[in-house]
GROMACS .gro file of N, CA and C in nm:
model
  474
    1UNK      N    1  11.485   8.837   8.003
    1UNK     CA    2  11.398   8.723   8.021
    1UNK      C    3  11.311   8.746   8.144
    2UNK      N    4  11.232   8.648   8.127
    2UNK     CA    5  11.093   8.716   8.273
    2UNK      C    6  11.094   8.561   8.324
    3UNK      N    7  11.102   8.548   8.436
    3UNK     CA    8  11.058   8.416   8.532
    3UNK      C    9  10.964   8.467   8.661
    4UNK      N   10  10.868   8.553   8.584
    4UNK     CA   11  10.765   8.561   8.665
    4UNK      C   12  10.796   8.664   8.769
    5UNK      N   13  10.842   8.726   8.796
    5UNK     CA   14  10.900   8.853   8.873
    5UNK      C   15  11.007   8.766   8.970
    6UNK      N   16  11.018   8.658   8.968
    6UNK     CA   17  11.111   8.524   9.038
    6UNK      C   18  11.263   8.614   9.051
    7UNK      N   19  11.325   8.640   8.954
    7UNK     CA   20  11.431   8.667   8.909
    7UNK      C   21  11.451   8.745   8.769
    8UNK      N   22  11.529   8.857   8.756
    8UNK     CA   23  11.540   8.876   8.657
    8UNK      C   24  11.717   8.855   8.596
    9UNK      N   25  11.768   8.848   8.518
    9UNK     CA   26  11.876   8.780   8.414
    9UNK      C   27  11.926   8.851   8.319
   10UNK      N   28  12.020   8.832   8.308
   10UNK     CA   29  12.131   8.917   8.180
   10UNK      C   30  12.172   8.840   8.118
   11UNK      N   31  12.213   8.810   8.018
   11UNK     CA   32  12.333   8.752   7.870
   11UNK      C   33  12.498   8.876   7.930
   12UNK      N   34  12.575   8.719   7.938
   12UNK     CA   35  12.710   8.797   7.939
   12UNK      C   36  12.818   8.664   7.848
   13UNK      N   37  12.933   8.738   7.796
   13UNK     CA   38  12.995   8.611   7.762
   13UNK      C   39  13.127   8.652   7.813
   14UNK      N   40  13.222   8.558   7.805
   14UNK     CA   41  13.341   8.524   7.897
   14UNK      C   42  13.396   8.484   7.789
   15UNK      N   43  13.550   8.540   7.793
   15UNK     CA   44  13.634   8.477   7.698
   15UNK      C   45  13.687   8.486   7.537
   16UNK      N   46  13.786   8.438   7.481
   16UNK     CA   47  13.769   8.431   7.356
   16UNK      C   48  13.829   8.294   7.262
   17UNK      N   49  13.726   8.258   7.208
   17UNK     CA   50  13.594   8.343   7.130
   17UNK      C   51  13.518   8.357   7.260
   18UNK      N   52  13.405   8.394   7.221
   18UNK     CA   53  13.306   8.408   7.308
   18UNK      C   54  13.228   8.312   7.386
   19UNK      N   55  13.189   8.277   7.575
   19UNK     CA   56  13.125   8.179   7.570
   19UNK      C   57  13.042   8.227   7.621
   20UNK      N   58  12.905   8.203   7.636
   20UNK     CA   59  12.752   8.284   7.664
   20UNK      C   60  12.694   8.177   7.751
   21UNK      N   61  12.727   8.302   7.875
   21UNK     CA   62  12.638   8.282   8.000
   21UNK      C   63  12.495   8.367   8.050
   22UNK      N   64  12.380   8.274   8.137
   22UNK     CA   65  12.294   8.371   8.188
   22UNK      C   66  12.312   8.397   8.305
   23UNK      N   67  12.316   8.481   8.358
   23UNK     CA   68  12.340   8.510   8.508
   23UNK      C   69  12.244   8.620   8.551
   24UNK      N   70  12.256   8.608   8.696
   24UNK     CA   71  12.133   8.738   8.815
   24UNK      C   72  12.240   8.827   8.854
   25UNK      N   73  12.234   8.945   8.792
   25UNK     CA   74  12.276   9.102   8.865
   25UNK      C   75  12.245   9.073   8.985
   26UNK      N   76  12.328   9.038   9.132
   26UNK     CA   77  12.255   9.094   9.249
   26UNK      C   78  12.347   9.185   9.305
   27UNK      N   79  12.267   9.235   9.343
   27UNK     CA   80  12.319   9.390   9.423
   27UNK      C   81  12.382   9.360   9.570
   28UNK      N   82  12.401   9.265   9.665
   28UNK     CA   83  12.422   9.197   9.774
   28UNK      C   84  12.551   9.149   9.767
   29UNK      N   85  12.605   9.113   9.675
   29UNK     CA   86  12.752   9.036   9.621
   29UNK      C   87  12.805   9.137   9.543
   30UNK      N   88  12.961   9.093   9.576
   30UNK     CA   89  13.074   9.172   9.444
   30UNK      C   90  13.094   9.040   9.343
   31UNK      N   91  13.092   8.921   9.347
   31UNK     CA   92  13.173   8.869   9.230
   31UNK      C   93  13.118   8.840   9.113
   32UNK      N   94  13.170   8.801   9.022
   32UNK     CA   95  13.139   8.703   8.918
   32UNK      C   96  13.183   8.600   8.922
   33UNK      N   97  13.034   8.474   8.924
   33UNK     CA   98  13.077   8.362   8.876
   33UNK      C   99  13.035   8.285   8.801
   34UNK      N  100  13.083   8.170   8.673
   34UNK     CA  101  12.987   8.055   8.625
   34UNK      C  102  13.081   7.958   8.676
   35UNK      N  103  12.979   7.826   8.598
   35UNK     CA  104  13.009   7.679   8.652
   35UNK      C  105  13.168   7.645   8.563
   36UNK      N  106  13.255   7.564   8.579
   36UNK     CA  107  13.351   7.533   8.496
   36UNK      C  108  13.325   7.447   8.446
   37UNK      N  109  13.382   7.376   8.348
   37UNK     CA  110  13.346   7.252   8.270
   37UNK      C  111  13.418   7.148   8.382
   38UNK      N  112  13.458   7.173   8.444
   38UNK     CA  113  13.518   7.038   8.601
   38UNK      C  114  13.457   7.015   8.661
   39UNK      N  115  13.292   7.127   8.673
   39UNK     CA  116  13.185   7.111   8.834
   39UNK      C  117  13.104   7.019   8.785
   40UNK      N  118  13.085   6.964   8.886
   40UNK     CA  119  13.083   6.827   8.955
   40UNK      C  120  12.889   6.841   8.931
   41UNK      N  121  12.843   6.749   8.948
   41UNK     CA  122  12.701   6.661   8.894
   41UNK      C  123  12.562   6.849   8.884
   42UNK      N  124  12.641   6.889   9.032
   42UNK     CA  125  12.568   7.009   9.040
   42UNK      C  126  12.522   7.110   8.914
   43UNK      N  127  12.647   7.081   8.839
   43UNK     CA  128  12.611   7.228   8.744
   43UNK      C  129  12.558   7.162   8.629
   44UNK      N  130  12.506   7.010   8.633
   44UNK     CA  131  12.377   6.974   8.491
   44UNK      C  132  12.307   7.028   8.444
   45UNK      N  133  12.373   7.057   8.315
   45UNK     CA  134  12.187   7.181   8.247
   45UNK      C  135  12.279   7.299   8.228
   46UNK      N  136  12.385   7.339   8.284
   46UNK     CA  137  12.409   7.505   8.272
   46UNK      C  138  12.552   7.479   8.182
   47UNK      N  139  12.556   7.634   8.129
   47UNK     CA  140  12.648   7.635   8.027
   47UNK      C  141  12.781   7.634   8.129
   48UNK      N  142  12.884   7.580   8.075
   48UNK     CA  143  13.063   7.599   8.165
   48UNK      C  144  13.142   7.658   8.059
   49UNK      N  145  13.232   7.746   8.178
   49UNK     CA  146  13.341   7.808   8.098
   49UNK      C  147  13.453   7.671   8.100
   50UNK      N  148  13.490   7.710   7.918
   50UNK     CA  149  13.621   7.625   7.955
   50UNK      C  150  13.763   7.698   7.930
   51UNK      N  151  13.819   7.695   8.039
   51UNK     CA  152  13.954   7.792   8.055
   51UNK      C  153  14.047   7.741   7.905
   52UNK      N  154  14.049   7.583   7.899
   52UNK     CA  155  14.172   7.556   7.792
   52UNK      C  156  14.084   7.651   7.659
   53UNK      N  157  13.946   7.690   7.622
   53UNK     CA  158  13.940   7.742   7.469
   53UNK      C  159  13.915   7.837   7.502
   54UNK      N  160  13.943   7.954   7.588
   54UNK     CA  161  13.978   8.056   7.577
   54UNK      C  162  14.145   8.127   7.568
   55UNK      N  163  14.119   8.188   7.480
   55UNK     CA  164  14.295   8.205   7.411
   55UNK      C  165  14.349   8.301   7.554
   56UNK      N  166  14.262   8.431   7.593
   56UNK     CA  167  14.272   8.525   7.674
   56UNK      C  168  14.285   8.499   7.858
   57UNK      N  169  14.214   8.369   7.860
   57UNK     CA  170  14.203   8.326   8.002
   57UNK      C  171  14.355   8.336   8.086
   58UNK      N  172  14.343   8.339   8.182
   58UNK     CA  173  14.493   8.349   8.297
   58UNK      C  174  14.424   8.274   8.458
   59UNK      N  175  14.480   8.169   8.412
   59UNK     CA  176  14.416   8.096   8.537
   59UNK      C  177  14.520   8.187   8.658
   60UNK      N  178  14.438   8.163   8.790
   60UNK     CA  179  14.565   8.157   8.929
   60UNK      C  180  14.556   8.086   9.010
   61UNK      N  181  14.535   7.982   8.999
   61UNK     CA  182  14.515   7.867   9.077
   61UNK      C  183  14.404   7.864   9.203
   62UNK      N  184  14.432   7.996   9.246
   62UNK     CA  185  14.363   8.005   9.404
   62UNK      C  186  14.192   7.956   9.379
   63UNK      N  187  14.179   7.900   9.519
   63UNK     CA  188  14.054   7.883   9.561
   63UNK      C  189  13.967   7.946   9.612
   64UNK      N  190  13.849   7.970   9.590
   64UNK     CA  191  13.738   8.101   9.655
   64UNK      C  192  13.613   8.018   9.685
   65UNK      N  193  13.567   8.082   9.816
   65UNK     CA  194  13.434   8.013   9.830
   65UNK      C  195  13.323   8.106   9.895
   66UNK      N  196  13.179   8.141   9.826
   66UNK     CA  197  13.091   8.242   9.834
   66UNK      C  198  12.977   8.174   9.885
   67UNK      N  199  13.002   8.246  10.028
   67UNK     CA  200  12.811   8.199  10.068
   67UNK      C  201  12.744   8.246  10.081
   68UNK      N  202  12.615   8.270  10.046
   68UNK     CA  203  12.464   8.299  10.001
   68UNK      C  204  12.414   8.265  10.138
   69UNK      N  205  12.265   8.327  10.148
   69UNK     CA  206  12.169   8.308  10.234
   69UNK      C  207  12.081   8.190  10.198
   70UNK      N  208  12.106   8.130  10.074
   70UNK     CA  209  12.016   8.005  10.051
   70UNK      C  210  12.117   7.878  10.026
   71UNK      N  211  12.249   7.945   9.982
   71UNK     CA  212  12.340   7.863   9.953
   71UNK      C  213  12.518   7.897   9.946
   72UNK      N  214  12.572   7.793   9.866
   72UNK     CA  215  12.693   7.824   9.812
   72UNK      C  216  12.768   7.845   9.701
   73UNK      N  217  12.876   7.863   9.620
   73UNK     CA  218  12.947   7.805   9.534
   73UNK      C  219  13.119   7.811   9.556
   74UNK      N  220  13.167   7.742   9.471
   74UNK     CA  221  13.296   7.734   9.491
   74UNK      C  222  13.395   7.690   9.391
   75UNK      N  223  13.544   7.734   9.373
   75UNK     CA  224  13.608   7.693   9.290
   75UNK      C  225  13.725   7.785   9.274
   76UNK      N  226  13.795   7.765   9.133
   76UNK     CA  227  13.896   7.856   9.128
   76UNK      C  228  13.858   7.998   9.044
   77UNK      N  229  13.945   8.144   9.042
   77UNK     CA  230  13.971   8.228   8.998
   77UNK      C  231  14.040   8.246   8.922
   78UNK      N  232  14.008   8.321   8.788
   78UNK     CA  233  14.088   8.366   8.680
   78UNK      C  234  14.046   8.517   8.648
   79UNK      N  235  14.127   8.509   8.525
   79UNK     CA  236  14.101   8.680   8.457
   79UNK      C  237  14.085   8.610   8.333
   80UNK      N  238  13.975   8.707   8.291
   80UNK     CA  239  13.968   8.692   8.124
   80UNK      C  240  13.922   8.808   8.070
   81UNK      N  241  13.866   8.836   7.924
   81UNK     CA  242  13.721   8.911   7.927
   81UNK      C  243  13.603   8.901   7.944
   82UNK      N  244  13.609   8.990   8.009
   82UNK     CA  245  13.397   8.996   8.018
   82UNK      C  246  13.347   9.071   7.928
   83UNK      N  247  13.193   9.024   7.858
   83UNK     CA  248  13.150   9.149   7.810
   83UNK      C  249  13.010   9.124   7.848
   84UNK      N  250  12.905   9.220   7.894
   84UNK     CA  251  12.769   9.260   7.919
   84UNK      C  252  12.707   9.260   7.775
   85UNK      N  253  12.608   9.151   7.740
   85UNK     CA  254  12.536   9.133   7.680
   85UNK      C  255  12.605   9.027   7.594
   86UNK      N  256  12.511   8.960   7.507
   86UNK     CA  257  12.524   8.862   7.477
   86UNK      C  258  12.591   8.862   7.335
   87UNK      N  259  12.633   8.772   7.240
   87UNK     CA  260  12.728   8.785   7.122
   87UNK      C  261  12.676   8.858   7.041
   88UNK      N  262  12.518   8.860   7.003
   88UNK     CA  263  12.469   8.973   6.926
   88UNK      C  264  12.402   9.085   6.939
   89UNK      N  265  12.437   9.132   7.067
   89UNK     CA  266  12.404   9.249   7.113
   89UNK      C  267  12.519   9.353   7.172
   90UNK      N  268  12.454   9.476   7.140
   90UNK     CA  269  12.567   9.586   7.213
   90UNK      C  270  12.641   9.503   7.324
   91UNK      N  271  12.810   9.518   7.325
   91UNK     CA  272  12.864   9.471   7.448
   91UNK      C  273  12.914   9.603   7.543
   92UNK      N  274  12.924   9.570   7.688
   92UNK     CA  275  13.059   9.700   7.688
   92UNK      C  276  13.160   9.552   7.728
   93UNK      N  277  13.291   9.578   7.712
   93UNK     CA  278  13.348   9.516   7.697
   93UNK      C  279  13.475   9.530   7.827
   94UNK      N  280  13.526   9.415   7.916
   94UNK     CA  281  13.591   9.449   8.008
   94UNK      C  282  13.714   9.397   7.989
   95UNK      N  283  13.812   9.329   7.908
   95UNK     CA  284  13.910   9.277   7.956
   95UNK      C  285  13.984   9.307   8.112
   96UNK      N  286  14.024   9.187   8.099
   96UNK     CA  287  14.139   9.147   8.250
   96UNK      C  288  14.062   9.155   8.339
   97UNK      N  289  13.937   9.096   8.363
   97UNK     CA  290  13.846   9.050   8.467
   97UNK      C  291  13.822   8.943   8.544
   98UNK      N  292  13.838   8.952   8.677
   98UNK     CA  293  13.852   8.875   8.743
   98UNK      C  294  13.758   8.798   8.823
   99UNK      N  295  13.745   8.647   8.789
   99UNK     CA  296  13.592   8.620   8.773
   99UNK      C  297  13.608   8.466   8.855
  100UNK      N  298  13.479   8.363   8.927
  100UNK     CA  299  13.504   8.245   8.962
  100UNK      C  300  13.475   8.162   8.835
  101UNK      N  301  13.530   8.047   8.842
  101UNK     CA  302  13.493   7.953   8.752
  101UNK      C  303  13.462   7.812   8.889
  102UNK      N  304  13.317   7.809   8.874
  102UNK     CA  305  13.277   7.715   9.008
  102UNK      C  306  13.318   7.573   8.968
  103UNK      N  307  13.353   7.479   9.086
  103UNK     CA  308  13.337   7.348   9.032
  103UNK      C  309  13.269   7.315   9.127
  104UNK      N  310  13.190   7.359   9.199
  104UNK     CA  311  13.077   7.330   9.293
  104UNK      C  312  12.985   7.445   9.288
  105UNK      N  313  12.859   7.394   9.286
  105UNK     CA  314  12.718   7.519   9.334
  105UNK      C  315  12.643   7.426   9.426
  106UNK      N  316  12.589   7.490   9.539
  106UNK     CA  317  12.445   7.408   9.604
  106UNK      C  318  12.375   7.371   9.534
  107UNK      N  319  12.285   7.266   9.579
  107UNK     CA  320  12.202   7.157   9.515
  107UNK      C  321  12.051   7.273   9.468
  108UNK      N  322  12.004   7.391   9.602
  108UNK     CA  323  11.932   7.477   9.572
  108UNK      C  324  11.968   7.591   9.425
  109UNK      N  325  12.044   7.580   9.366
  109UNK     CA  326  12.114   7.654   9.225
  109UNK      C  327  12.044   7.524   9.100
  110UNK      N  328  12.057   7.412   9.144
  110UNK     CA  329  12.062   7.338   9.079
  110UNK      C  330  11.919   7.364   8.909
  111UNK      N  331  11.823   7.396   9.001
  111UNK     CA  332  11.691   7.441   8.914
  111UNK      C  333  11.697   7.560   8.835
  112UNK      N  334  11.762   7.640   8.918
  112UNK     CA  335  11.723   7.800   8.876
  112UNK      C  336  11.822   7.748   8.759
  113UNK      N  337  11.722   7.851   8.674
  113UNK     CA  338  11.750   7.895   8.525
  113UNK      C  339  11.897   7.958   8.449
  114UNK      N  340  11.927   8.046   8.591
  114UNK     CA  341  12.068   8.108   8.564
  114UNK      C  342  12.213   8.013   8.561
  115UNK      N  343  12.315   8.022   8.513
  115UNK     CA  344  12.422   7.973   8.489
  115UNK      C  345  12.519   8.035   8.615
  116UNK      N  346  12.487   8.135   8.655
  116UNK     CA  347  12.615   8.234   8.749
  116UNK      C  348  12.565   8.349   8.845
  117UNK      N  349  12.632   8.395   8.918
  117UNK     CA  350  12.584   8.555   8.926
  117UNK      C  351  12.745   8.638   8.956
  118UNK      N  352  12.626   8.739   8.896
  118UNK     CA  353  12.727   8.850   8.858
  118UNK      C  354  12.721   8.981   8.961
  119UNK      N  355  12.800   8.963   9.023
  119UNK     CA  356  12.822   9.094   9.176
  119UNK      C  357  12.828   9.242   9.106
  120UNK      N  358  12.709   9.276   9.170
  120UNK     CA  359  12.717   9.479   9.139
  120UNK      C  360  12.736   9.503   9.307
  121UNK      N  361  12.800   9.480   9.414
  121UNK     CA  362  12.848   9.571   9.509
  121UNK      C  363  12.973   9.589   9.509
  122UNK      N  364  13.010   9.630   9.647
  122UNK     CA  365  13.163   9.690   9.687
  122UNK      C  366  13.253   9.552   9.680
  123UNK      N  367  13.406   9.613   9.634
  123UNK     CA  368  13.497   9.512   9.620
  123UNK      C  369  13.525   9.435   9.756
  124UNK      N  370  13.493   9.580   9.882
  124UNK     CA  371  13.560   9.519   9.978
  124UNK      C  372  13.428   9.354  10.007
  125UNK      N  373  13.358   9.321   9.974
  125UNK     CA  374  13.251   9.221   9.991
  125UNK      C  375  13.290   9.116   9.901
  126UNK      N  376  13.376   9.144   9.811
  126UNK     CA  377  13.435   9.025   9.745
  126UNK      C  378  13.542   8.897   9.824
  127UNK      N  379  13.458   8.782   9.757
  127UNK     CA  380  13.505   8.663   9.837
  127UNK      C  381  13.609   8.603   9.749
  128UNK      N  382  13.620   8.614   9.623
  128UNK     CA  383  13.696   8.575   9.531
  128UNK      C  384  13.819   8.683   9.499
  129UNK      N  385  13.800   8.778   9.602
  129UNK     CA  386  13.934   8.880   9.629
  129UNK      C  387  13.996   8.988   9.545
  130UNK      N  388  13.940   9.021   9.409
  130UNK     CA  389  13.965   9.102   9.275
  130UNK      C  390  13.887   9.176   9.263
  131UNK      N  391  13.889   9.277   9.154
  131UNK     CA  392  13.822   9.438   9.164
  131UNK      C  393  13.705   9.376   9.071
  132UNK      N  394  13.563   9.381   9.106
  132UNK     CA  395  13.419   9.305   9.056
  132UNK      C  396  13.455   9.316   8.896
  133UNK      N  397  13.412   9.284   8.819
  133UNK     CA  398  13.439   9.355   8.693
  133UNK      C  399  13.330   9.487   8.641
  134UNK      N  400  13.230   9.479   8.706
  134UNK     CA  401  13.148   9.637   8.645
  134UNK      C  402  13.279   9.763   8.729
  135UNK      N  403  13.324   9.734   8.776
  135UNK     CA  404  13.437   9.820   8.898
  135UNK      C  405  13.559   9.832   8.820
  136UNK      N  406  13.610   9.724   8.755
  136UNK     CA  407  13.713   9.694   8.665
  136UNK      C  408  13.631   9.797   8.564
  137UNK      N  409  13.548   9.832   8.482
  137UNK     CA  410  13.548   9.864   8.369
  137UNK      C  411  13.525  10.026   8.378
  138UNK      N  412  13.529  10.046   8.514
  138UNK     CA  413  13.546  10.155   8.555
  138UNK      C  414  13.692  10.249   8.568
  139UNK      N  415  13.726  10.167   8.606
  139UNK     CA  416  13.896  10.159   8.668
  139UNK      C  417  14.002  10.223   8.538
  140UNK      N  418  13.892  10.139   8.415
  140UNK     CA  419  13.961  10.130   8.305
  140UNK      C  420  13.911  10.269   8.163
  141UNK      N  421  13.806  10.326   8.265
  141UNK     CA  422  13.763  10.441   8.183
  141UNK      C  423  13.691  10.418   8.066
  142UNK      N  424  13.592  10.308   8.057
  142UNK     CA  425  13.488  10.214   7.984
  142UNK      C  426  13.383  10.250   7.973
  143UNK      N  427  13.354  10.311   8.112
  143UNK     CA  428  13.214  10.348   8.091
  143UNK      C  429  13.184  10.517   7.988
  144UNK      N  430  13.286  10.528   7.960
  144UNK     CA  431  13.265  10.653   7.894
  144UNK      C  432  13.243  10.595   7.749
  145UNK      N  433  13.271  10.497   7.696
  145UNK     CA  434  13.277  10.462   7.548
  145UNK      C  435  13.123  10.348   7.570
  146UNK      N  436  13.113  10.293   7.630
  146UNK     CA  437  13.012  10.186   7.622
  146UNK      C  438  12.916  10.231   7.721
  147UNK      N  439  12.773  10.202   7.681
  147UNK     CA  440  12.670  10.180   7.810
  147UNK      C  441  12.595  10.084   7.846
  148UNK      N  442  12.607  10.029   7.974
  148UNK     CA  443  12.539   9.903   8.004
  148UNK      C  444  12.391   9.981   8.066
  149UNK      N  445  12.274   9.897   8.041
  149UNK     CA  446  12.185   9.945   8.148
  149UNK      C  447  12.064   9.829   8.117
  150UNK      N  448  11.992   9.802   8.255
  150UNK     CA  449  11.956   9.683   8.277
  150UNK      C  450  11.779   9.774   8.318
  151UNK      N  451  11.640   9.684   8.220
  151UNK     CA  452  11.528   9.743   8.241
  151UNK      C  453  11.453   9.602   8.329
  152UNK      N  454  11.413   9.636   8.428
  152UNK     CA  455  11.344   9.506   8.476
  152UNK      C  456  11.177   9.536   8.474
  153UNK      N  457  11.103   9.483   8.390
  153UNK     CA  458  10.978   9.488   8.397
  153UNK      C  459  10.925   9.334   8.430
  154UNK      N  460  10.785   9.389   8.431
  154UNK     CA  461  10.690   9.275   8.475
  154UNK      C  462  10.656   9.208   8.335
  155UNK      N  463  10.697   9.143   8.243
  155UNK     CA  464  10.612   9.118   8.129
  155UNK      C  465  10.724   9.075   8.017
  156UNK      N  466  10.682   8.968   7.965
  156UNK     CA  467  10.786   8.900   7.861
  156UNK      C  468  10.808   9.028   7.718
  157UNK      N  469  10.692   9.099   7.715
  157UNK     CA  470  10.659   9.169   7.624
  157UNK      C  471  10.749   9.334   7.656
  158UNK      N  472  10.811   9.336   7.781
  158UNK     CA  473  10.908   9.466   7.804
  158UNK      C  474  11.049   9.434   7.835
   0.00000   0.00000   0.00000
């Protein structure tokens, strides 16, 4: 998707069956997170994971909280699957990923288009404390069977 060179966005889904989130690759963060179906007025408009209809989910109760240079989010941690790209497209596929489910985002999240973001740095930068999941699917010898790869152009048309 194109928001004007603003941001660019991925399709990922969480869970099973499948639930389909949009989220920002940033390179600055390790985690993954979306909104839960519990967050609070903030997450209006965006899709939530819900832990009870995923068969695969493993809640752990703990609490995590990630702060941004414009903002925050917050909530609890689980494992589920992840997969990169959306239900009808190539996935690579991660089980046992360890991901936030927010019940809070800043009021500045509130607009943007995305549902989550999804951490491509080092684990040790993780605030939600688990191996990122592009790291996980590593771990797990994934990337040899599946390929993820992300084209960012200027133009709805690339």
């Amino acid at each position: 998707m194109d928001y004007h060179d603003y941001e660019y966005v991925s399709n990922i889904t969480i869970g099973t069956p499948q639930q389909h989130f949009v989220i920002v690759p940033d390179t600055g963060s390790a985690d993954l997170w979306v909104p839960g179906r519990d967050c609070d007025s903030s997450c209006k408009g965006k899709h939530k994971f819900s832990m009870k209809d995923s068969s695969t989910f493993v809640h752990s109760k703990s609490r995590w909280v990630i702060k941004y240079g414009d903002g925050e989010a917050r909530g609890v941690k689980g494992t589920d699957v992840v997969r990169l790209g959306g239900e009808n497209e190539p996935q690579l596929v991660i089980p046992n990923s360890v991901f936030g489910i927010a019940d809070h985002i800043s009021p500045d999240y509130k607009t943007d288009p995305t549902d989550g973001v999804f951490g491509l740095a080092f684990a040790s930068l993780s605030s939600i404390k688990g191996l990122p999941p592009l790291l996980n699917a590593i771990k797990q010898g994934r990337y040899f069977t599946s390929l993820y790869q992300t084209f960012c152009g200027n133009s709805m048309n690339e």
